[in-house]
Tab-separated table of C-alpha atoms in Angstrom:
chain	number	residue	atom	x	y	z
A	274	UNK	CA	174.699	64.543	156.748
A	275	UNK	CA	173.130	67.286	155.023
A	276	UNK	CA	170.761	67.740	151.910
A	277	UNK	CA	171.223	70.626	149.311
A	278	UNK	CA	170.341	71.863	145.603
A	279	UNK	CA	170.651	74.538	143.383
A	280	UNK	CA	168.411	74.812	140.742
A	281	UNK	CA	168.172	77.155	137.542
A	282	UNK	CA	164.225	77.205	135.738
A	283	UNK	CA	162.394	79.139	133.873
A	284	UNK	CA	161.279	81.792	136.267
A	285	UNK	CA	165.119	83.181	136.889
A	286	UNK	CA	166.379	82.787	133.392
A	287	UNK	CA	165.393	82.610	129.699
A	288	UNK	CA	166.061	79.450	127.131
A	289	UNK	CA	169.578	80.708	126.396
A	290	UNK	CA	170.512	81.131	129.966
A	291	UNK	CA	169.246	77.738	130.392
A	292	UNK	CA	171.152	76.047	127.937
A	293	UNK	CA	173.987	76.676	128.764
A	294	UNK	CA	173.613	74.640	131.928
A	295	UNK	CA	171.610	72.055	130.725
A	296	UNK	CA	172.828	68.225	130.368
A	297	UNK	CA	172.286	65.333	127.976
A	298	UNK	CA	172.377	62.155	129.899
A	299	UNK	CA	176.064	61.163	128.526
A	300	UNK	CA	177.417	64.559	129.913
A	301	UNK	CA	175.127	64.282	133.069
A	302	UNK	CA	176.584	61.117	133.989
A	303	UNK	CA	180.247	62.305	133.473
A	304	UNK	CA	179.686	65.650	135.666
A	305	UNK	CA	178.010	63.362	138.534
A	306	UNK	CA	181.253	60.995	138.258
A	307	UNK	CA	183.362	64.032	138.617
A	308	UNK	CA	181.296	65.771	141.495
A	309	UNK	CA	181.272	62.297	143.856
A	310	UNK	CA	184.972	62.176	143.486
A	311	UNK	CA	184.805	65.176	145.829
A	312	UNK	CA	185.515	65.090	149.368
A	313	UNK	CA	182.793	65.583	151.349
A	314	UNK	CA	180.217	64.649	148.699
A	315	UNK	CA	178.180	61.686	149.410
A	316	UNK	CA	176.097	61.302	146.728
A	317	UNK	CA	174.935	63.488	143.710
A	318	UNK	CA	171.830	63.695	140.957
A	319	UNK	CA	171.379	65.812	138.084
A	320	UNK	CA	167.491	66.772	137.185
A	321	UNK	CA	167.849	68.566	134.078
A	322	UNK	CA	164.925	69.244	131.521
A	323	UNK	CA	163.374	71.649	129.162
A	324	UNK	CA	162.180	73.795	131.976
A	325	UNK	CA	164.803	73.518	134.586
A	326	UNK	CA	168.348	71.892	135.790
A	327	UNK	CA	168.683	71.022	139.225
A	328	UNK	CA	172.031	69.748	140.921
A	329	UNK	CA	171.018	67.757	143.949
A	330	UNK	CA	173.572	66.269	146.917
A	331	UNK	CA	173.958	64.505	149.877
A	332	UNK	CA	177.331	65.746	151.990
A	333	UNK	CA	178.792	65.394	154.995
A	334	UNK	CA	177.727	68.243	157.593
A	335	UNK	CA	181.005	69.914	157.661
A	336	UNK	CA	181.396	69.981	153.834
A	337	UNK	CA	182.602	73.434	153.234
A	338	UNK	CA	182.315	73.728	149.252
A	339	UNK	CA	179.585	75.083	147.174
A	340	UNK	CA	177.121	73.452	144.428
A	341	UNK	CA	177.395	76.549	142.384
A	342	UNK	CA	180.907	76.318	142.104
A	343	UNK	CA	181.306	73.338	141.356
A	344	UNK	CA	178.856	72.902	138.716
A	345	UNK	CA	180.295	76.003	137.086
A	346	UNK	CA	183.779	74.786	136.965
A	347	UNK	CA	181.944	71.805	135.252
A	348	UNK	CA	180.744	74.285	132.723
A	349	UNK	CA	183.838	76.094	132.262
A	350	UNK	CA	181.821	79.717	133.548
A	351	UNK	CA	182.307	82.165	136.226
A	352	UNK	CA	179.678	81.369	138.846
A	353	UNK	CA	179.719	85.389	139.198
A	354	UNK	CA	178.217	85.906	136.340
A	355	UNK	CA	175.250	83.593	136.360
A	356	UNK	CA	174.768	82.934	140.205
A	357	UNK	CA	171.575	85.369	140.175
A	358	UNK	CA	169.675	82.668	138.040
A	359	UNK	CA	170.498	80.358	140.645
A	360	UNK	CA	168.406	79.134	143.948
A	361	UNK	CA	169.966	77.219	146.591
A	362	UNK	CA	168.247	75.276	148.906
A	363	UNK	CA	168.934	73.005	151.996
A	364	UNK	CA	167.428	70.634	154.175
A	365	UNK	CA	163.844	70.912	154.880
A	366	UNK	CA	163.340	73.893	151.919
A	367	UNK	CA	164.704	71.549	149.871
A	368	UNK	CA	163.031	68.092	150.579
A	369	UNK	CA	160.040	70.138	150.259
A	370	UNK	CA	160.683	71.928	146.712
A	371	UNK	CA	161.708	68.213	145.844
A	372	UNK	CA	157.922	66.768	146.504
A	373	UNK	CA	156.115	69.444	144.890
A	374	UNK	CA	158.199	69.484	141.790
A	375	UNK	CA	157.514	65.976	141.302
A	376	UNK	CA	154.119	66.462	142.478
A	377	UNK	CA	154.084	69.042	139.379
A	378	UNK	CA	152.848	72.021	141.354
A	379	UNK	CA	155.822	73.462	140.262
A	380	UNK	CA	155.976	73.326	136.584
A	381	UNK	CA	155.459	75.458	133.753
A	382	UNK	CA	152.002	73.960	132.907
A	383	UNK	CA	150.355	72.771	136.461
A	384	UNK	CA	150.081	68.894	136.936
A	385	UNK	CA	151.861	67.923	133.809
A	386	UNK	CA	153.050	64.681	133.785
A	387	UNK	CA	156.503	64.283	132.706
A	388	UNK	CA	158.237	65.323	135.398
A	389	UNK	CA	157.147	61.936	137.680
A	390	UNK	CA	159.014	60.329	134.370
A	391	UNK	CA	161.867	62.837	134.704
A	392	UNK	CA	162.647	63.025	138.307
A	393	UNK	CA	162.573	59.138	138.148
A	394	UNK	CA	165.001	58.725	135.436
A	395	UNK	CA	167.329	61.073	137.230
A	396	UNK	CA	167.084	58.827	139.879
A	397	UNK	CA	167.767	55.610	137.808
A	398	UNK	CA	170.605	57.966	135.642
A	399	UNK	CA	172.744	58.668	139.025
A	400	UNK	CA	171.941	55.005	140.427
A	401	UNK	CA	173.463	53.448	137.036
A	402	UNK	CA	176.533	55.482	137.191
A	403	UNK	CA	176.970	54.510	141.021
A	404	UNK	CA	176.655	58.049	142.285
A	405	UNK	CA	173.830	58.426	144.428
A	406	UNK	CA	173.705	57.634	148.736
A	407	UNK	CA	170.775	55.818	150.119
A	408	UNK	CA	169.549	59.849	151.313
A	409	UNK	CA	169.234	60.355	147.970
A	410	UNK	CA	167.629	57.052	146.648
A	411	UNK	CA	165.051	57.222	149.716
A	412	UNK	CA	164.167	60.444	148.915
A	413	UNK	CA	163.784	61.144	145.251
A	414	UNK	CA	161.430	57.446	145.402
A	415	UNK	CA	159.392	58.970	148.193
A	416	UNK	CA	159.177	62.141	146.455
A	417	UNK	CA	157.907	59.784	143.008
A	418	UNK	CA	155.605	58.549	145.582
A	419	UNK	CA	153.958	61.377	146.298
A	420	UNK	CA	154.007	62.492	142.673
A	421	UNK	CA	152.020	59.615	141.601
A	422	UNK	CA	149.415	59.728	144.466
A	423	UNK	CA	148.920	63.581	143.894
A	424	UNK	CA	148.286	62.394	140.012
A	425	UNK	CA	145.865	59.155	141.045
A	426	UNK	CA	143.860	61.005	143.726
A	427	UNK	CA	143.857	64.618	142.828
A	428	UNK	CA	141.708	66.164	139.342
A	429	UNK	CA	143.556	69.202	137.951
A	430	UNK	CA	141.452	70.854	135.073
A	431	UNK	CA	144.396	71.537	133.510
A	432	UNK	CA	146.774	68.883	134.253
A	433	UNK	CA	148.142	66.246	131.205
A	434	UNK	CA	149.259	69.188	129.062
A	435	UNK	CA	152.121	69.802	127.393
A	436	UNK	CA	153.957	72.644	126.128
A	437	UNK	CA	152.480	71.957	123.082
A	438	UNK	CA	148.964	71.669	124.343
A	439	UNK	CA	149.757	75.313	125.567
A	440	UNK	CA	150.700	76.463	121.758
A	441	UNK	CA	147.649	75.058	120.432
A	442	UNK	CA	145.496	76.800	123.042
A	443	UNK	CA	147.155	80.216	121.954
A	444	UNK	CA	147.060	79.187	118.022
A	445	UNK	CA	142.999	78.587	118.407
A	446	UNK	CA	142.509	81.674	120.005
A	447	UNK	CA	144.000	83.433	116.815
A	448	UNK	CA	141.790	81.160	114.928
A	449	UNK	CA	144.680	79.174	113.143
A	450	UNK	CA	142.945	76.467	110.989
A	451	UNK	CA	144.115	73.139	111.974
A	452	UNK	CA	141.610	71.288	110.563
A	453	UNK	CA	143.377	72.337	107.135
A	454	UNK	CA	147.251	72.998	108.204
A	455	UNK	CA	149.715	71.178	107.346
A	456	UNK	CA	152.141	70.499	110.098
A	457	UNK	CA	156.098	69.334	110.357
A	458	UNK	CA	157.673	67.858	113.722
A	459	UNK	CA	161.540	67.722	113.840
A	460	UNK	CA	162.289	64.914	116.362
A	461	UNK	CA	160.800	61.240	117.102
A	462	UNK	CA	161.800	61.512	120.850
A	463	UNK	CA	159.469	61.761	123.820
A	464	UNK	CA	159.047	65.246	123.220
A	465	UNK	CA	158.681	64.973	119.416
A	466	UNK	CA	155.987	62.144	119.843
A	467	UNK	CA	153.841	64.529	122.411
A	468	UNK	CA	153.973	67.252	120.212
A	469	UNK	CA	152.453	65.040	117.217
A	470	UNK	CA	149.938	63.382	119.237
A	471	UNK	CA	148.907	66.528	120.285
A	472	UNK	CA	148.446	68.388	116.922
A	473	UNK	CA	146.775	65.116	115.616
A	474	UNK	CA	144.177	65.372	117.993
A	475	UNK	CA	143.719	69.249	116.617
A	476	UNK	CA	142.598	67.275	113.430
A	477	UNK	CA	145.843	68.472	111.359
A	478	UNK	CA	147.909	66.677	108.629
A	479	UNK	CA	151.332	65.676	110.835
A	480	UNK	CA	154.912	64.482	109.219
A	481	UNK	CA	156.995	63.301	111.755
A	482	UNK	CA	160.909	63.649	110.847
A	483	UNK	CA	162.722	60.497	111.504
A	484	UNK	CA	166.282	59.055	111.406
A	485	UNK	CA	166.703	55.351	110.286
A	486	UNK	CA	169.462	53.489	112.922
A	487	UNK	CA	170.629	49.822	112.890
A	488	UNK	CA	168.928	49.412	116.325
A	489	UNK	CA	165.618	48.377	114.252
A	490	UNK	CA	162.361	49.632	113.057
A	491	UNK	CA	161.879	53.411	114.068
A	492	UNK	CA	157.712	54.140	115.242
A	493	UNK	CA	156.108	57.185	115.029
A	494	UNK	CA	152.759	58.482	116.695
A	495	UNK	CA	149.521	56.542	115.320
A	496	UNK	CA	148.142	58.921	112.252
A	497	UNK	CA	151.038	61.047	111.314
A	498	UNK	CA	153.176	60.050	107.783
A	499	UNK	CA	156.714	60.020	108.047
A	500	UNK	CA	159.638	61.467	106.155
A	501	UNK	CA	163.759	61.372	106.833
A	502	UNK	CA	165.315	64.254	108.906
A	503	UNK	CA	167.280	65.081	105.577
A	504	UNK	CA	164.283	66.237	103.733
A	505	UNK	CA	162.686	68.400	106.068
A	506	UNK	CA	164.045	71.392	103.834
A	507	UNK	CA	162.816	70.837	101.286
A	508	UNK	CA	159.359	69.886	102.939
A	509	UNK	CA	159.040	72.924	104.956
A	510	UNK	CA	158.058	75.555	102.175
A	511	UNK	CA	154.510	73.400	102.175
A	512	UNK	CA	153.921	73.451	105.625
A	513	UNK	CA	151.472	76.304	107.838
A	514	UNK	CA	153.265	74.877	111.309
A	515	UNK	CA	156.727	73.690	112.292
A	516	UNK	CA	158.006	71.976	115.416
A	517	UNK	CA	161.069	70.840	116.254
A	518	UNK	CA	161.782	68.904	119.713
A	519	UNK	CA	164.886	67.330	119.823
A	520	UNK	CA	167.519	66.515	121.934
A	521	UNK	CA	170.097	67.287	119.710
A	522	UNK	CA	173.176	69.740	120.845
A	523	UNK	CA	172.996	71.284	117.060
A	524	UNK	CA	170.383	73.429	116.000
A	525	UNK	CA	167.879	71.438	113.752
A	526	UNK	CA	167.243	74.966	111.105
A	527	UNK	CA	169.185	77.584	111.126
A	528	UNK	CA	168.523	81.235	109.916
A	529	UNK	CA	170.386	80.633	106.780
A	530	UNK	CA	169.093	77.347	105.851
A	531	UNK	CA	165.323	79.436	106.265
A	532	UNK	CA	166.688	82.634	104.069
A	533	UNK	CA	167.706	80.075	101.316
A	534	UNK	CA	164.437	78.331	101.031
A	535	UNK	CA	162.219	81.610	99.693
A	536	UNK	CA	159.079	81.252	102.000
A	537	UNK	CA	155.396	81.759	99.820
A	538	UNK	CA	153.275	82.083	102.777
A	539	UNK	CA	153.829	82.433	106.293
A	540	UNK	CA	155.216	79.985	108.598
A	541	UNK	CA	154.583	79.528	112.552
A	542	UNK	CA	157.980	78.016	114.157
A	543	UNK	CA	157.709	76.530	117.463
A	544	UNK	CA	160.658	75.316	119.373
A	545	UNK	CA	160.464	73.075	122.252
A	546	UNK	CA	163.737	72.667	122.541
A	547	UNK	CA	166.788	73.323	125.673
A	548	UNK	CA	169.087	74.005	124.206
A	549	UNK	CA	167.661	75.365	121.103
A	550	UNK	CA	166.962	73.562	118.051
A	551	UNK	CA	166.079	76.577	115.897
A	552	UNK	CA	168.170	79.509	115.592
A	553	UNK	CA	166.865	82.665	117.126
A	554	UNK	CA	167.522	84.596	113.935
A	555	UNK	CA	165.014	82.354	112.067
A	556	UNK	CA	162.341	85.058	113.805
A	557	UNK	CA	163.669	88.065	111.812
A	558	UNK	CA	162.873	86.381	108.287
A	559	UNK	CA	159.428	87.882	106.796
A	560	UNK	CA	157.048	84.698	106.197
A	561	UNK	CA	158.514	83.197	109.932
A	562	UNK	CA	156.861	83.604	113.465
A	563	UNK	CA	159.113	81.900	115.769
A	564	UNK	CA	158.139	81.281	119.538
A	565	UNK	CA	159.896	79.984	122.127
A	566	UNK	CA	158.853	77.091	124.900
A	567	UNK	CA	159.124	80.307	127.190
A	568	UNK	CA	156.195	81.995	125.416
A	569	UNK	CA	154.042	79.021	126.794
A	570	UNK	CA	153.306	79.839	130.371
A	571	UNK	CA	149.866	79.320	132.062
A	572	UNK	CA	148.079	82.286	133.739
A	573	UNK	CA	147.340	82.405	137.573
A	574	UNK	CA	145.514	79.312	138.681
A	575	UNK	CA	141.389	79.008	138.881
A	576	UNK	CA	139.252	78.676	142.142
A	577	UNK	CA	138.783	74.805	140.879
A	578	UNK	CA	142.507	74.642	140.868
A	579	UNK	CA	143.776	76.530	144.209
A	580	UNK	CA	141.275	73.646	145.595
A	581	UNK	CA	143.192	70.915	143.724
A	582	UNK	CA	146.464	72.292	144.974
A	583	UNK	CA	145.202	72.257	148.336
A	584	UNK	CA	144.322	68.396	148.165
A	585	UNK	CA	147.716	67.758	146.557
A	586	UNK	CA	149.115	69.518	149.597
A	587	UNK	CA	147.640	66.982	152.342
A	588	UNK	CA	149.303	64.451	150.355
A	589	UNK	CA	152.489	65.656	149.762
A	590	UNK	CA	152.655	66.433	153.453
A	591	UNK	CA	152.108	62.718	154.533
A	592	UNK	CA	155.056	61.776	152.155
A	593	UNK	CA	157.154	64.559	153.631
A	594	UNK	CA	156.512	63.421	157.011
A	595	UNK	CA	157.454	59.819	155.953
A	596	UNK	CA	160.326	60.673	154.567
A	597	UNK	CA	161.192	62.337	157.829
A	598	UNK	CA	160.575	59.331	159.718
A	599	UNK	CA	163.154	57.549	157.794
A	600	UNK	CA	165.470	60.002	157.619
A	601	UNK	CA	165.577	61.128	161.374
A	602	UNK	CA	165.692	57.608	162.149
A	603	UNK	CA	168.519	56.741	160.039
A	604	UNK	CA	170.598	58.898	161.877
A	605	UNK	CA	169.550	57.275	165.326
A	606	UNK	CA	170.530	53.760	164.119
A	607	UNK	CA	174.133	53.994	164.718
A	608	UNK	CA	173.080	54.851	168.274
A	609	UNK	CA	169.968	51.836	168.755
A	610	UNK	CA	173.270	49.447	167.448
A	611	UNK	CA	175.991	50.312	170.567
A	612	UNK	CA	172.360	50.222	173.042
A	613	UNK	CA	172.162	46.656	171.589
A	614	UNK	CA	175.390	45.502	171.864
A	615	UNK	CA	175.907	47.149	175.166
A	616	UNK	CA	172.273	45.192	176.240
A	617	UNK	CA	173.588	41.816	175.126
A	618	UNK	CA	177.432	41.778	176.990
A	619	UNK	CA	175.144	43.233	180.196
A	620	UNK	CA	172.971	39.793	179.522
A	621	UNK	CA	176.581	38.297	178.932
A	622	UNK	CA	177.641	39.082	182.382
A	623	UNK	CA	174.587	37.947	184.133
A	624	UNK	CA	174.573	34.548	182.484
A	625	UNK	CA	178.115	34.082	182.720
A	626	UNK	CA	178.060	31.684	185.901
A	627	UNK	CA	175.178	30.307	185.409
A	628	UNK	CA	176.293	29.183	181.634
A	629	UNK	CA	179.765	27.809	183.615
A	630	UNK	CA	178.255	25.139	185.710
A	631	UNK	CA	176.036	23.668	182.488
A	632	UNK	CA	177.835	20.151	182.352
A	633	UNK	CA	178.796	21.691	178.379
A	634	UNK	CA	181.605	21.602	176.438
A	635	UNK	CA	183.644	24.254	175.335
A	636	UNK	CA	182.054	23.922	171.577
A	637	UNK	CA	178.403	23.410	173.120
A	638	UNK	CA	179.090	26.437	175.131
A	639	UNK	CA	180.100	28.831	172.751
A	640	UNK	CA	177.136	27.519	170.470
A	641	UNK	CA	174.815	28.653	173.054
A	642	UNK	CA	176.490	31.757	173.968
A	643	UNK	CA	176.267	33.030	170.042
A	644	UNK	CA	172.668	31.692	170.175
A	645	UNK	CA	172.006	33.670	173.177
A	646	UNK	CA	173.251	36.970	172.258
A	647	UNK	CA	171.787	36.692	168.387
A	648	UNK	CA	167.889	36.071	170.646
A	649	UNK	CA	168.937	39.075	172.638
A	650	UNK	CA	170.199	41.192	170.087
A	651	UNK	CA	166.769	40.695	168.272
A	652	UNK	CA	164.375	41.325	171.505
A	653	UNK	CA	166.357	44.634	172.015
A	654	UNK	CA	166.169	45.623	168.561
A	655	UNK	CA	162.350	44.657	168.366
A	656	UNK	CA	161.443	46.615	171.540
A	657	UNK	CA	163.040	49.499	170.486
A	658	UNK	CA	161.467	49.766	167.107
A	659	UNK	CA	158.180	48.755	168.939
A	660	UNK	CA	158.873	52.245	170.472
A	661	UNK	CA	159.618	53.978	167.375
A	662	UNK	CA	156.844	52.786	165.695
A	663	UNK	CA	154.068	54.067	168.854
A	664	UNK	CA	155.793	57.195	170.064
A	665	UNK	CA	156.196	60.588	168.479
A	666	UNK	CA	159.512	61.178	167.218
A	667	UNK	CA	160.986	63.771	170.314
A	668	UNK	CA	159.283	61.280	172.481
A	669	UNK	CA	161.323	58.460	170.725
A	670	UNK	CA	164.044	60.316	170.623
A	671	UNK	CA	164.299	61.111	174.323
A	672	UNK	CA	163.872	56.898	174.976
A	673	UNK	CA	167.158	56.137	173.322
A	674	UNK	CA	168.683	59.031	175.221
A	675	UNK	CA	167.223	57.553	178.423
A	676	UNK	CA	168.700	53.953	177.118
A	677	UNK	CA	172.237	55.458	176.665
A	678	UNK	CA	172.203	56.625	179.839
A	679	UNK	CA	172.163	53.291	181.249
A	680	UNK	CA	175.149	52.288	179.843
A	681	UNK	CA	176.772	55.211	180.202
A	682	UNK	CA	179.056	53.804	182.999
């Protein structure tokens, strides 16, 4: 069994790049359907977000085929073009990227907490379509586990922003009046509803954008006013700020839709988006100042913080090692189950004679047999566990190689 990844983000390669390999969860599920279909490949999970899209699998040791490949035949490219945005990583490097993502020590804004939410739902996304191996299962939930102790016991100065929280940093230092502005966000998703809270607590006037389904009543973030995603043209020439964070695969404004509306003042455009929701031309048109969620990157981390990191790091290590536990372990079981059986039929023999000249019958004898080998079965399994659970793993590891050895003839 073996345990690999490759992962693109937003240190190798720009929104664009990104997009391209980026999943909605209807397209993620399809591509983890097709990947588990192939030999070799145990189990599969797609991690894709705003920031980053990571294939993870579980194969069999002598699997011979690449991630990179694969997902690029997926996305109809030529993995020689874009393999240089690309890391791979295996085993230990990559049970240990795994924990500190979700412990966000690896995100674009330090400590933020969606990505506990978004490594989870992975999870649950590959679980639902039947995709994922218990390798996987045990350790994206350990990996959660750590996440959420790192957030519970550990006090970044920094951590609960957002993207957004990052824009609003960089719009007070250029002394943008939000107090006064008038602000539009495009979306009523996760994102979308982050992005309003967050300007709302800037003390600006936010309209939410918002389509009406059949599934019922459609909320919006507590203090913002509401209007339909249709008229968001014609509210936009009012507006000092505009948002958009959507899920959508089509882009939300458009250069020409932007041209056609005559801007009076100017306009700050931020898109949170992967892929895009705003087209990159919409920066060229005189009244627009279009940034990216790339332009929203923190600078190199405090004294306060390297000493927050280094607490997260004694916690993410325990996980790790726990993990580890299980996961060397797992592979021993196979090996504790033939020591057991082999322990029981050696019990068999002994009692064999002794178990003839009981004044049974055949039934009674049988019964007793079965109820002697299940008693057996479960006083070898405990005292071997009882080892597991007191020794250090080599240690361990050299008692079941000492136990085989009895048996071996």
């Amino acid at each position: 069994m073996s345990i690999s990844m490759i992962g693109i983000d937003y240190n190798k390669a720009n929104v664009d790049i990104r997009a391209m390999f980026s999943f909605t969860k209807k397209n993620a599920t399809a591509a983890m359907e097709r990947l588990k279909k192939i030999s070799g490949i145990q189990g599969c999970v797609i991690l894709s977000t705003c920031n980053r899209m990571e294939l993870w699998a579980s194969t069999k040791a002598d699997w011979d085929g690449t991630l990179l490949e694969e997902l690029c035949k997926i996305k109809e490219v030529d993995p020689t073009q874009y393999g240089e945005y690309f890391v791979e990583r295996k085993e230990e490097e990559a049970v240990d990227h795994l924990f500190h993502l979700t412990s966000g020590l690896k995100s674009m804004i330090l400590a933020e907490d969606q990505i506990i939410t978004q490594v989870k739902d992975a999870l649950t996304l590959a679980r639902d379509a039947f995709v994922t191996d218990n390798v996987l299962e045990v350790l994206f939930r350990k990996a959660v586990t750590a996440g959420k102790k790192v957030k519970t016991n550990v006090i970044f100065s920094r951590a609960n922003q957002t993207a957004m929280d990052q824009a609003i940093e960089m719009l007070k230092e250029r002394n943008f009046p939000f107090a006064e502005a008038r602000c539009m966000v495009i979306g009523n998703g996760e994102m979308g509803k982050l992005a309003a809270q967050s300007l709302r607590r800037t003390g600006a006037d936010v309209t939410v954008t918002v389509r009406q389904y059949r599934s019922g009543v459609v909320t919006i973030p507590m203090g913002c006013s509401r209007i339909n995603y249709g008229e968001r043209l014609d509210f936009l020439p009012g507006c000092d700020l505009v948002v958009s964070a959507t899920a959508s695969p089509n882009c939300t404004l458009t250069k020409e839709q932007i041209e056609g509306l005559d801007l009076k003042k100017q306009i700050i455009f931020i898109d949170l988006a992967v892929p895009r929701d705003m087209e990159p031309g919409i920066g060229e048109i005189e009244g627009a100042e279009l940034y990216t969620i790339d332009d929203f990157k923190l600078s190199g981390p405090s004294a306060a913080t390297l000493q927050s990191m280094e607490q997260a790091e004694a916690i993410i290590q325990e996980e790790i090692d726990d993990f580890y536990v299980w996961y060397q372990g797992r592979a021993l079981i196979p090996r504790i189950q033939e020591i057991k059986e082999d322990a029981v039929t050696d019990l068999n023999l002994r009692l064999h004679k002794i178990l003839g000249k009981l004044p049974l019958s055949e039934q009674e004898r049988k019964d007793l047999e079965a109820s002697i080998d299940t008693a057996a079965g479960k006083v070898v399994t405990k005292m071997i566990f009882g080892l597991r659970d007191t020794l250090e793993t080599d240690a361990f590891i050299d008692c079941v190689e000492g136990l085989e050895k009895v048996y071996e003839e």
